[in-house]
PDB file of C-alpha atoms in Angstrom:
ATOM      1  CA  MET I  20       0.000   0.000   0.000  1.00  0.00           C
ATOM      2  CA  GLY I  21       1.260   3.458  -0.915  1.00  0.00           C
ATOM      3  CA  ALA I  22       3.648   2.292  -3.650  1.00  0.00           C
ATOM      4  CA  ILE I  23       3.751   3.258  -7.333  1.00  0.00           C
ATOM      5  CA  ASP I  24       5.910   0.850  -9.307  1.00  0.00           C
ATOM      6  CA  GLY I  25       8.304   0.449  -6.398  1.00  0.00           C
ATOM      7  CA  MET I  26       8.163   4.112  -5.279  1.00  0.00           C
ATOM      8  CA  ASP I  27       6.803   4.340  -1.728  1.00  0.00           C
ATOM      9  CA  LEU I  28       4.578   7.362  -1.051  1.00  0.00           C
ATOM     10  CA  GLY I  29       3.382   6.080   2.314  1.00  0.00           C
ATOM     11  CA  ARG I  30      -0.262   5.902   3.302  1.00  0.00           C
ATOM     12  CA  PHE I  31      -0.775   9.635   3.867  1.00  0.00           C
ATOM     13  CA  GLY I  32       0.637  12.776   2.307  1.00  0.00           C
ATOM     14  CA  VAL I  33       0.052  16.526   2.189  1.00  0.00           C
ATOM     15  CA  TRP I  34      -2.244  17.899  -0.545  1.00  0.00           C
ATOM     16  CA  THR I  35      -2.210  21.697  -0.692  1.00  0.00           C
ATOM     17  CA  PHE I  36      -3.230  24.801  -2.636  1.00  0.00           C
ATOM     18  CA  ASP I  37      -1.381  26.940  -0.086  1.00  0.00           C
ATOM     19  CA  PHE I  38       1.814  27.348  -2.100  1.00  0.00           C
ATOM     20  CA  GLU I  39      -0.094  29.230  -4.800  1.00  0.00           C
ATOM     21  CA  ASP I  40      -0.254  32.202  -2.406  1.00  0.00           C
ATOM     22  CA  GLN I  41       3.192  32.012  -0.810  1.00  0.00           C
ATOM     23  CA  PRO I  42       6.567  33.479  -1.833  1.00  0.00           C
ATOM     24  CA  ALA I  43       9.354  31.063  -2.708  1.00  0.00           C
ATOM     25  CA  SER I  44      11.129  31.520   0.612  1.00  0.00           C
ATOM     26  CA  MET I  45       8.005  30.577   2.576  1.00  0.00           C
ATOM     27  CA  MET I  46       7.338  27.594   0.302  1.00  0.00           C
ATOM     28  CA  ARG I  47      10.896  26.363   0.833  1.00  0.00           C
ATOM     29  CA  GLU I  48      10.686  26.645   4.608  1.00  0.00           C
ATOM     30  CA  SER I  49       7.284  24.959   4.680  1.00  0.00           C
ATOM     31  CA  VAL I  50       8.181  21.966   2.524  1.00  0.00           C
ATOM     32  CA  GLN I  51      11.448  21.444   4.405  1.00  0.00           C
ATOM     33  CA  GLU I  52       9.596  21.366   7.708  1.00  0.00           C
ATOM     34  CA  LEU I  53       7.016  18.962   6.267  1.00  0.00           C
ATOM     35  CA  GLU I  54       9.840  16.649   5.282  1.00  0.00           C
ATOM     36  CA  GLU I  55      11.369  16.887   8.753  1.00  0.00           C
ATOM     37  CA  LEU I  56       7.974  16.080  10.259  1.00  0.00           C
ATOM     38  CA  GLY I  57       8.052  12.790   8.379  1.00  0.00           C
ATOM     39  CA  TRP I  58       5.558  13.460   5.610  1.00  0.00           C
ATOM     40  CA  PRO I  59       6.633  11.225   2.701  1.00  0.00           C
ATOM     41  CA  ALA I  60       4.796  12.993  -0.132  1.00  0.00           C
ATOM     42  CA  ILE I  61       3.292  16.326  -1.140  1.00  0.00           C
ATOM     43  CA  TRP I  62       0.635  16.848  -3.833  1.00  0.00           C
ATOM     44  CA  ILE I  63       0.388  20.187  -5.661  1.00  0.00           C
ATOM     45  CA  PRO I  64      -2.286  21.389  -8.125  1.00  0.00           C
ATOM     46  CA  GLU I  65      -1.976  23.731 -11.082  1.00  0.00           C
ATOM     47  CA  ARG I  66      -4.461  26.540 -10.595  1.00  0.00           C
ATOM     48  CA  ASP I  67      -3.435  30.179 -10.263  1.00  0.00           C
ATOM     49  CA  GLY I  68      -0.236  30.606 -12.241  1.00  0.00           C
ATOM     50  CA  ARG I  69       2.388  28.346 -10.712  1.00  0.00           C
ATOM     51  CA  GLU I  70       3.435  26.203 -13.670  1.00  0.00           C
ATOM     52  CA  ALA I  71       3.148  22.569 -12.609  1.00  0.00           C
ATOM     53  CA  LEU I  72       6.524  21.096 -13.599  1.00  0.00           C
ATOM     54  CA  THR I  73       8.532  24.169 -12.545  1.00  0.00           C
ATOM     55  CA  HIS I  74       6.698  24.095  -9.222  1.00  0.00           C
ATOM     56  CA  ALA I  75       7.502  20.419  -8.759  1.00  0.00           C
ATOM     57  CA  GLY I  76      11.146  21.008  -9.615  1.00  0.00           C
ATOM     58  CA  PHE I  77      11.434  23.804  -7.048  1.00  0.00           C
ATOM     59  CA  LEU I  78       9.990  21.621  -4.283  1.00  0.00           C
ATOM     60  CA  LEU I  79      12.221  18.687  -5.236  1.00  0.00           C
ATOM     61  CA  ALA I  80      15.277  20.948  -5.144  1.00  0.00           C
ATOM     62  CA  SER I  81      14.219  22.236  -1.716  1.00  0.00           C
ATOM     63  CA  THR I  82      13.991  18.752  -0.165  1.00  0.00           C
ATOM     64  CA  GLU I  83      16.058  15.577   0.064  1.00  0.00           C
ATOM     65  CA  ARG I  84      13.662  12.649   0.407  1.00  0.00           C
ATOM     66  CA  MET I  85      10.075  13.780  -0.121  1.00  0.00           C
ATOM     67  CA  THR I  86       8.109  12.683  -3.176  1.00  0.00           C
ATOM     68  CA  VAL I  87       6.416  15.484  -5.125  1.00  0.00           C
ATOM     69  CA  VAL I  88       3.245  14.642  -7.028  1.00  0.00           C
ATOM     70  CA  ASN I  89       1.544  16.882  -9.574  1.00  0.00           C
ATOM     71  CA  GLY I  90      -2.094  16.664  -8.628  1.00  0.00           C
ATOM     72  CA  ILE I  91      -2.604  17.652 -11.396  1.00  0.00           C
ATOM     73  CA  ALA I  92      -0.659  19.121 -14.300  1.00  0.00           C
ATOM     74  CA  ARG I  93      -3.316  20.283 -16.763  1.00  0.00           C
ATOM     75  CA  ILE I  94      -2.925  18.875 -20.254  1.00  0.00           C
ATOM     76  CA  GLY I  95      -4.164  22.142 -21.746  1.00  0.00           C
ATOM     77  CA  SER I  96      -1.282  24.069 -20.180  1.00  0.00           C
ATOM     78  CA  ARG I  97       1.524  22.564 -22.293  1.00  0.00           C
ATOM     79  CA  GLY I  98       2.025  20.287 -25.259  1.00  0.00           C
ATOM     80  CA  PRO I  99       2.624  16.562 -24.758  1.00  0.00           C
ATOM     81  CA  ARG I 100       6.219  16.788 -26.030  1.00  0.00           C
ATOM     82  CA  TRP I 101       7.166  19.377 -23.404  1.00  0.00           C
ATOM     83  CA  THR I 102       5.354  17.566 -20.601  1.00  0.00           C
ATOM     84  CA  ARG I 103       7.266  14.410 -21.427  1.00  0.00           C
ATOM     85  CA  GLY I 104      10.577  16.257 -21.602  1.00  0.00           C
ATOM     86  CA  ALA I 105      10.052  18.009 -18.276  1.00  0.00           C
ATOM     87  CA  ALA I 106       8.900  14.849 -16.494  1.00  0.00           C
ATOM     88  CA  LEU I 107      11.854  12.854 -17.840  1.00  0.00           C
ATOM     89  CA  LEU I 108      14.262  15.532 -16.609  1.00  0.00           C
ATOM     90  CA  LEU I 109      12.718  15.457 -13.119  1.00  0.00           C
ATOM     91  CA  ALA I 110      12.867  11.647 -13.086  1.00  0.00           C
ATOM     92  CA  ASP I 111      16.537  11.813 -14.043  1.00  0.00           C
ATOM     93  CA  ALA I 112      17.478  14.605 -11.633  1.00  0.00           C
ATOM     94  CA  TYR I 113      15.446  13.267  -8.690  1.00  0.00           C
ATOM     95  CA  PRO I 114      15.167   9.476  -9.103  1.00  0.00           C
ATOM     96  CA  ASP I 115      12.048   7.934  -7.567  1.00  0.00           C
ATOM     97  CA  ARG I 116      10.851  11.262  -6.144  1.00  0.00           C
ATOM     98  CA  HIS I 117       8.485  12.726  -8.759  1.00  0.00           C
ATOM     99  CA  VAL I 118       5.090  11.554 -10.000  1.00  0.00           C
ATOM    100  CA  LEU I 119       3.461  13.227 -13.002  1.00  0.00           C
ATOM    101  CA  GLY I 120      -0.264  13.525 -12.381  1.00  0.00           C
ATOM    102  CA  LEU I 121      -2.161  14.538 -15.524  1.00  0.00           C
ATOM    103  CA  GLY I 122      -5.722  15.769 -15.891  1.00  0.00           C
ATOM    104  CA  VAL I 123      -7.996  17.847 -18.076  1.00  0.00           C
ATOM    105  CA  GLY I 124      -8.620  20.346 -15.257  1.00  0.00           C
ATOM    106  CA  GLY I 125     -10.305  23.731 -15.470  1.00  0.00           C
ATOM    107  CA  ALA I 126     -13.458  24.125 -17.543  1.00  0.00           C
ATOM    108  CA  PRO I 127     -15.014  20.855 -18.739  1.00  0.00           C
ATOM    109  CA  THR I 128     -14.505  19.884 -22.358  1.00  0.00           C
ATOM    110  CA  ALA I 129     -16.805  18.091 -24.770  1.00  0.00           C
ATOM    111  CA  ARG I 130     -14.558  15.025 -25.084  1.00  0.00           C
ATOM    112  CA  PRO I 131     -12.233  14.748 -22.068  1.00  0.00           C
ATOM    113  CA  LEU I 132     -11.593  11.043 -22.560  1.00  0.00           C
ATOM    114  CA  ARG I 133     -10.574  11.501 -26.203  1.00  0.00           C
ATOM    115  CA  GLU I 134      -8.432  14.534 -25.352  1.00  0.00           C
ATOM    116  CA  MET I 135      -6.571  12.621 -22.657  1.00  0.00           C
ATOM    117  CA  SER I 136      -6.093   9.557 -24.857  1.00  0.00           C
ATOM    118  CA  ASP I 137      -4.753  11.669 -27.735  1.00  0.00           C
ATOM    119  CA  TYR I 138      -2.432  13.519 -25.348  1.00  0.00           C
ATOM    120  CA  LEU I 139      -0.990  10.251 -24.048  1.00  0.00           C
ATOM    121  CA  ASP I 140      -0.599   8.942 -27.603  1.00  0.00           C
ATOM    122  CA  GLU I 141       1.475  11.983 -28.551  1.00  0.00           C
ATOM    123  CA  MET I 142       3.504  11.816 -25.333  1.00  0.00           C
ATOM    124  CA  ASP I 143       4.340   8.175 -25.909  1.00  0.00           C
ATOM    125  CA  ALA I 144       5.190   8.686 -29.577  1.00  0.00           C
ATOM    126  CA  THR I 145       7.586  11.567 -28.883  1.00  0.00           C
ATOM    127  CA  THR I 146      11.292  10.970 -29.310  1.00  0.00           C
ATOM    128  CA  SER I 147      14.173  13.313 -28.527  1.00  0.00           C
ATOM    129  CA  ALA I 148      17.887  13.387 -27.898  1.00  0.00           C
ATOM    130  CA  ASN I 149      17.265  13.708 -24.147  1.00  0.00           C
ATOM    131  CA  PRO I 150      18.758  10.744 -22.250  1.00  0.00           C
ATOM    132  CA  LEU I 151      16.295   8.440 -20.553  1.00  0.00           C
ATOM    133  CA  PRO I 152      16.464   8.443 -16.743  1.00  0.00           C
ATOM    134  CA  ARG I 153      17.755   5.466 -14.788  1.00  0.00           C
ATOM    135  CA  ALA I 154      14.598   5.493 -12.664  1.00  0.00           C
ATOM    136  CA  PRO I 155      11.313   5.390 -14.585  1.00  0.00           C
ATOM    137  CA  MET I 156       8.934   8.292 -15.034  1.00  0.00           C
ATOM    138  CA  ARG I 157       5.681   7.528 -13.209  1.00  0.00           C
ATOM    139  CA  ARG I 158       2.356   9.040 -14.202  1.00  0.00           C
ATOM    140  CA  LEU I 159      -1.189   9.092 -12.851  1.00  0.00           C
ATOM    141  CA  LEU I 160      -4.416  10.291 -14.433  1.00  0.00           C
ATOM    142  CA  ALA I 161      -7.138  12.295 -12.712  1.00  0.00           C
ATOM    143  CA  GLY I 162     -10.280  10.213 -13.050  1.00  0.00           C
ATOM    144  CA  TYR I 163     -13.809  10.034 -11.705  1.00  0.00           C
ATOM    145  CA  GLY I 164     -16.015   8.144 -14.167  1.00  0.00           C
ATOM    146  CA  PRO I 165     -15.390   4.512 -15.082  1.00  0.00           C
ATOM    147  CA  LYS I 166     -14.029   5.252 -18.568  1.00  0.00           C
ATOM    148  CA  MET I 167     -11.341   7.656 -17.364  1.00  0.00           C
ATOM    149  CA  LEU I 168     -10.456   5.253 -14.544  1.00  0.00           C
ATOM    150  CA  GLU I 169     -10.093   2.484 -17.116  1.00  0.00           C
ATOM    151  CA  LEU I 170      -7.754   4.732 -19.117  1.00  0.00           C
ATOM    152  CA  ALA I 171      -5.734   5.358 -15.949  1.00  0.00           C
ATOM    153  CA  ARG I 172      -5.542   1.617 -15.395  1.00  0.00           C
ATOM    154  CA  ASP I 173      -4.415   0.902 -18.961  1.00  0.00           C
ATOM    155  CA  ARG I 174      -2.225   3.906 -19.824  1.00  0.00           C
ATOM    156  CA  ALA I 175      -0.755   5.064 -16.499  1.00  0.00           C
ATOM    157  CA  HIS I 176       0.364   3.738 -13.133  1.00  0.00           C
ATOM    158  CA  GLY I 177      -3.041   4.474 -11.646  1.00  0.00           C
ATOM    159  CA  ALA I 178      -5.476   7.243 -10.774  1.00  0.00           C
ATOM    160  CA  HIS I 179      -5.828  10.344  -8.632  1.00  0.00           C
ATOM    161  CA  THR I 180      -9.264  11.387  -7.381  1.00  0.00           C
ATOM    162  CA  TYR I 181     -10.316  14.710  -5.866  1.00  0.00           C
ATOM    163  CA  HIS I 182     -13.306  15.587  -3.685  1.00  0.00           C
ATOM    164  CA  VAL I 183     -14.790  12.114  -3.677  1.00  0.00           C
ATOM    165  CA  THR I 184     -16.499   9.980  -1.054  1.00  0.00           C
ATOM    166  CA  VAL I 185     -15.462   6.670   0.458  1.00  0.00           C
ATOM    167  CA  SER I 186     -18.058   4.934  -1.700  1.00  0.00           C
ATOM    168  CA  HIS I 187     -16.401   6.399  -4.798  1.00  0.00           C
ATOM    169  CA  THR I 188     -13.037   5.104  -3.571  1.00  0.00           C
ATOM    170  CA  ALA I 189     -14.505   1.607  -3.375  1.00  0.00           C
ATOM    171  CA  GLN I 190     -15.959   1.950  -6.884  1.00  0.00           C
ATOM    172  CA  ALA I 191     -12.668   3.276  -8.262  1.00  0.00           C
ATOM    173  CA  ARG I 192     -10.746   0.354  -6.791  1.00  0.00           C
ATOM    174  CA  GLU I 193     -13.166  -2.056  -8.419  1.00  0.00           C
ATOM    175  CA  VAL I 194     -12.617  -0.435 -11.833  1.00  0.00           C
ATOM    176  CA  LEU I 195      -8.843  -0.182 -11.459  1.00  0.00           C
ATOM    177  CA  GLY I 196      -8.345  -3.699 -10.178  1.00  0.00           C
ATOM    178  CA  GLU I 197      -5.841  -4.764  -7.570  1.00  0.00           C
ATOM    179  CA  ARG I 198      -2.479  -3.536  -8.893  1.00  0.00           C
ATOM    180  CA  PRO I 199      -2.845   0.088 -10.142  1.00  0.00           C
ATOM    181  CA  PHE I 200      -2.230   2.882  -7.650  1.00  0.00           C
ATOM    182  CA  LEU I 201      -5.172   4.871  -6.271  1.00  0.00           C
ATOM    183  CA  GLY I 202      -4.370   8.210  -4.629  1.00  0.00           C
ATOM    184  CA  VAL I 203      -7.333  10.009  -3.050  1.00  0.00           C
ATOM    185  CA  GLU I 204      -7.452  13.655  -1.939  1.00  0.00           C
ATOM    186  CA  GLN I 205      -9.449  14.337   1.219  1.00  0.00           C
ATOM    187  CA  ALA I 206     -10.270  17.749   2.698  1.00  0.00           C
ATOM    188  CA  VAL I 207     -10.166  18.178   6.486  1.00  0.00           C
ATOM    189  CA  LEU I 208     -11.033  21.025   8.822  1.00  0.00           C
ATOM    190  CA  PHE I 209     -10.030  21.451  12.460  1.00  0.00           C
ATOM    191  CA  GLU I 210     -13.330  22.858  13.695  1.00  0.00           C
ATOM    192  CA  THR I 211     -15.650  21.161  16.198  1.00  0.00           C
ATOM    193  CA  ASP I 212     -18.620  23.530  15.948  1.00  0.00           C
ATOM    194  CA  PRO I 213     -20.966  22.006  13.311  1.00  0.00           C
ATOM    195  CA  ALA I 214     -22.424  25.283  12.047  1.00  0.00           C
ATOM    196  CA  ARG I 215     -19.047  26.967  11.682  1.00  0.00           C
ATOM    197  CA  ALA I 216     -17.413  23.886  10.179  1.00  0.00           C
ATOM    198  CA  ARG I 217     -20.117  23.486   7.540  1.00  0.00           C
ATOM    199  CA  ALA I 218     -20.060  27.197   6.704  1.00  0.00           C
ATOM    200  CA  ILE I 219     -16.307  27.056   5.991  1.00  0.00           C
ATOM    201  CA  ALA I 220     -16.700  23.810   4.052  1.00  0.00           C
ATOM    202  CA  ARG I 221     -19.559  25.224   1.959  1.00  0.00           C
ATOM    203  CA  GLU I 222     -17.503  28.263   1.000  1.00  0.00           C
ATOM    204  CA  HIS I 223     -14.785  25.944  -0.278  1.00  0.00           C
ATOM    205  CA  LEU I 224     -17.185  23.540  -2.015  1.00  0.00           C
ATOM    206  CA  TYR I 225     -19.498  26.024  -3.739  1.00  0.00           C
ATOM    207  CA  GLY I 226     -17.631  25.985  -7.048  1.00  0.00           C
ATOM    208  CA  TYR I 227     -17.658  22.200  -7.098  1.00  0.00           C
ATOM    209  CA  PHE I 228     -21.385  22.070  -6.341  1.00  0.00           C
ATOM    210  CA  THR I 229     -22.137  24.321  -9.323  1.00  0.00           C
ATOM    211  CA  SER I 230     -19.802  23.001 -12.050  1.00  0.00           C
ATOM    212  CA  PRO I 231     -21.493  20.555 -14.461  1.00  0.00           C
ATOM    213  CA  TYR I 232     -18.909  17.761 -14.389  1.00  0.00           C
ATOM    214  CA  ASN I 233     -18.706  17.796 -10.588  1.00  0.00           C
ATOM    215  CA  VAL I 234     -22.494  17.843 -10.339  1.00  0.00           C
ATOM    216  CA  ALA I 235     -22.598  14.804 -12.622  1.00  0.00           C
ATOM    217  CA  LYS I 236     -20.046  13.061 -10.378  1.00  0.00           C
ATOM    218  CA  PHE I 237     -22.136  13.639  -7.254  1.00  0.00           C
ATOM    219  CA  LEU I 238     -25.343  12.524  -8.946  1.00  0.00           C
ATOM    220  CA  ARG I 239     -23.642   9.304 -10.078  1.00  0.00           C
ATOM    221  CA  LEU I 240     -22.701   8.682  -6.456  1.00  0.00           C
ATOM    222  CA  GLY I 241     -26.357   8.722  -5.446  1.00  0.00           C
ATOM    223  CA  TYR I 242     -26.789  12.282  -4.221  1.00  0.00           C
ATOM    224  CA  THR I 243     -29.760  14.264  -5.456  1.00  0.00           C
ATOM    225  CA  GLU I 244     -30.424  17.760  -6.738  1.00  0.00           C
ATOM    226  CA  ALA I 245     -31.795  18.444  -3.274  1.00  0.00           C
ATOM    227  CA  ASP I 246     -28.404  17.486  -1.808  1.00  0.00           C
ATOM    228  CA  LEU I 247     -26.701  19.943  -4.151  1.00  0.00           C
ATOM    229  CA  ASP I 248     -29.218  22.596  -3.077  1.00  0.00           C
ATOM    230  CA  GLY I 249     -28.273  25.126  -5.741  1.00  0.00           C
ATOM    231  CA  GLY I 250     -24.626  25.113  -4.678  1.00  0.00           C
ATOM    232  CA  ARG I 251     -25.156  25.204  -0.912  1.00  0.00           C
ATOM    233  CA  GLY I 252     -24.914  21.452  -0.361  1.00  0.00           C
ATOM    234  CA  SER I 253     -26.841  19.407   2.176  1.00  0.00           C
ATOM    235  CA  ASP I 254     -25.288  18.627   5.539  1.00  0.00           C
ATOM    236  CA  ARG I 255     -24.946  15.011   4.406  1.00  0.00           C
ATOM    237  CA  LEU I 256     -23.013  15.880   1.236  1.00  0.00           C
ATOM    238  CA  VAL I 257     -20.829  18.481   2.952  1.00  0.00           C
ATOM    239  CA  ASP I 258     -19.956  16.086   5.773  1.00  0.00           C
ATOM    240  CA  ASP I 259     -19.089  13.319   3.318  1.00  0.00           C
ATOM    241  CA  LEU I 260     -16.656  15.583   1.435  1.00  0.00           C
ATOM    242  CA  VAL I 261     -15.019  17.505   4.294  1.00  0.00           C
ATOM    243  CA  TYR I 262     -13.932  15.716   7.454  1.00  0.00           C
ATOM    244  CA  TRP I 263     -14.261  18.185  10.323  1.00  0.00           C
ATOM    245  CA  GLY I 264     -13.914  17.845  14.061  1.00  0.00           C
ATOM    246  CA  ASP I 265     -11.099  17.051  16.466  1.00  0.00           C
ATOM    247  CA  LEU I 266      -7.892  15.227  15.531  1.00  0.00           C
ATOM    248  CA  ASP I 267      -9.115  11.770  16.516  1.00  0.00           C
ATOM    249  CA  THR I 268     -12.306  12.131  14.473  1.00  0.00           C
ATOM    250  CA  ILE I 269     -10.436  13.346  11.397  1.00  0.00           C
ATOM    251  CA  VAL I 270      -7.802  10.610  11.595  1.00  0.00           C
ATOM    252  CA  ARG I 271     -10.394   7.875  12.045  1.00  0.00           C
ATOM    253  CA  ARG I 272     -12.345   9.026   8.995  1.00  0.00           C
ATOM    254  CA  LEU I 273      -9.222   9.342   6.839  1.00  0.00           C
ATOM    255  CA  HIS I 274      -8.536   5.639   7.353  1.00  0.00           C
ATOM    256  CA  ASP I 275     -11.937   4.860   5.805  1.00  0.00           C
ATOM    257  CA  HIS I 276     -10.473   5.580   2.348  1.00  0.00           C
ATOM    258  CA  LEU I 277      -7.686   3.063   2.949  1.00  0.00           C
ATOM    259  CA  ASP I 278     -10.236   0.493   4.079  1.00  0.00           C
ATOM    260  CA  ALA I 279     -12.209   1.156   0.881  1.00  0.00           C
ATOM    261  CA  GLY I 280      -9.215   0.459  -1.370  1.00  0.00           C
ATOM    262  CA  ALA I 281      -7.099   3.620  -1.592  1.00  0.00           C
ATOM    263  CA  ASP I 282      -3.337   3.159  -1.553  1.00  0.00           C
ATOM    264  CA  HIS I 283      -2.661   6.692  -0.348  1.00  0.00           C
ATOM    265  CA  VAL I 284      -4.650   9.679   0.939  1.00  0.00           C
ATOM    266  CA  GLY I 285      -3.497  13.243   0.237  1.00  0.00           C
ATOM    267  CA  VAL I 286      -4.821  15.360   3.100  1.00  0.00           C
ATOM    268  CA  GLN I 287      -5.912  18.912   2.266  1.00  0.00           C
ATOM    269  CA  VAL I 288      -6.336  21.272   5.235  1.00  0.00           C
ATOM    270  CA  LEU I 289      -9.106  23.868   4.863  1.00  0.00           C
ATOM    271  CA  GLY I 290      -9.753  27.022   6.845  1.00  0.00           C
ATOM    272  CA  VAL I 291      -6.407  28.737   6.188  1.00  0.00           C
ATOM    273  CA  GLU I 292      -6.439  32.302   4.868  1.00  0.00           C
ATOM    274  CA  PRO I 293      -4.609  32.923   1.553  1.00  0.00           C
ATOM    275  CA  GLY I 294      -0.954  33.668   2.124  1.00  0.00           C
ATOM    276  CA  ARG I 295      -0.973  32.035   5.559  1.00  0.00           C
ATOM    277  CA  THR I 296       0.297  28.575   6.426  1.00  0.00           C
ATOM    278  CA  ALA I 297      -1.424  25.409   7.581  1.00  0.00           C
ATOM    279  CA  MET I 298       1.756  24.295   9.318  1.00  0.00           C
ATOM    280  CA  PRO I 299       0.161  24.120  12.800  1.00  0.00           C
ATOM    281  CA  GLN I 300      -2.416  21.672  11.428  1.00  0.00           C
ATOM    282  CA  TRP I 301       0.225  19.697   9.488  1.00  0.00           C
ATOM    283  CA  ARG I 302       2.227  19.320  12.695  1.00  0.00           C
ATOM    284  CA  ARG I 303      -0.768  17.898  14.530  1.00  0.00           C
ATOM    285  CA  LEU I 304      -1.602  15.547  11.671  1.00  0.00           C
ATOM    286  CA  ALA I 305       2.008  14.385  11.380  1.00  0.00           C
ATOM    287  CA  GLU I 306       1.921  13.099  14.951  1.00  0.00           C
ATOM    288  CA  ALA I 307      -0.939  10.783  14.009  1.00  0.00           C
ATOM    289  CA  LEU I 308      -0.341  10.017  10.320  1.00  0.00           C
ATOM    290  CA  ALA I 309       3.318  10.401   9.329  1.00  0.00           C
ATOM    291  CA  PRO I 310       5.003   6.973   9.488  1.00  0.00           C
ATOM    292  CA  GLN I 311       7.973   8.312  11.379  1.00  0.00           C
ATOM    293  CA  ARG I 312       9.769  11.586  11.944  1.00  0.00           C
ATOM    294  CA  ALA I 313      12.693  12.027   9.611  1.00  0.00           C
ATOM    295  CA  ALA I 314      16.087  11.840  11.250  1.00  0.00           C
ATOM    296  CA  ARG I 315      17.299  15.334  12.030  1.00  0.00           C
TER     297      ARG I 315
END
């Protein structure tokens, strides 16, 4: 559990948007402390301007052991040839420490499955004078529906899912089969007051409750239009997507994804203002989730 083709990511890692709002010096200090705390992996998205492969390279250069996973690099942001070249360079420079997560991302497209398949075809057909790395390049695909999960099973080392429920994790494992890797993002919030916790969670989830492809995902999972509630989200749906409460409650619920078939859970901390750090929460989580503190 937690391994991608021999690369061990551990059972839990950090999944964060926070670096989008931080200067390089703060990012460096944060990721170095996360490594010292014993976190084996960090997942980074591509959202507000930080280019995915450059971002990954910076974090790899700032650390010694931690695995950096693009969760995800958007295929619309760069051509397949350049994605392949960048990922091969990172695999060569930092053996067994980088995972290329690919996804459509952003606004939904008419044919995401075809776009991803064509992108992979061009990546795999590309040749160059660049030397191949000693350690292999690993890649994951962002997937929710069965067809994209099947593509992840057949054309990548596995799948990465975002804002899903434990029942979806079980379904994804069934589609993927036993061997492919399944990395699941899970949002958490250190807040014990139900009204406040759900208000913070709803603010974060609103965009997902109103985008067509996310709405389709939730409806496939058995939620109703009433659960979506015009973007507000029912208590049931909000609680299934954001684990809030004290540390023991959050940790117990995170293990549910592993029990359902996930190999690894990337934990995203909510409730942090832009430009600030979730380090206090990561420290608390490390005590309960990190396999061991790195030797100082």
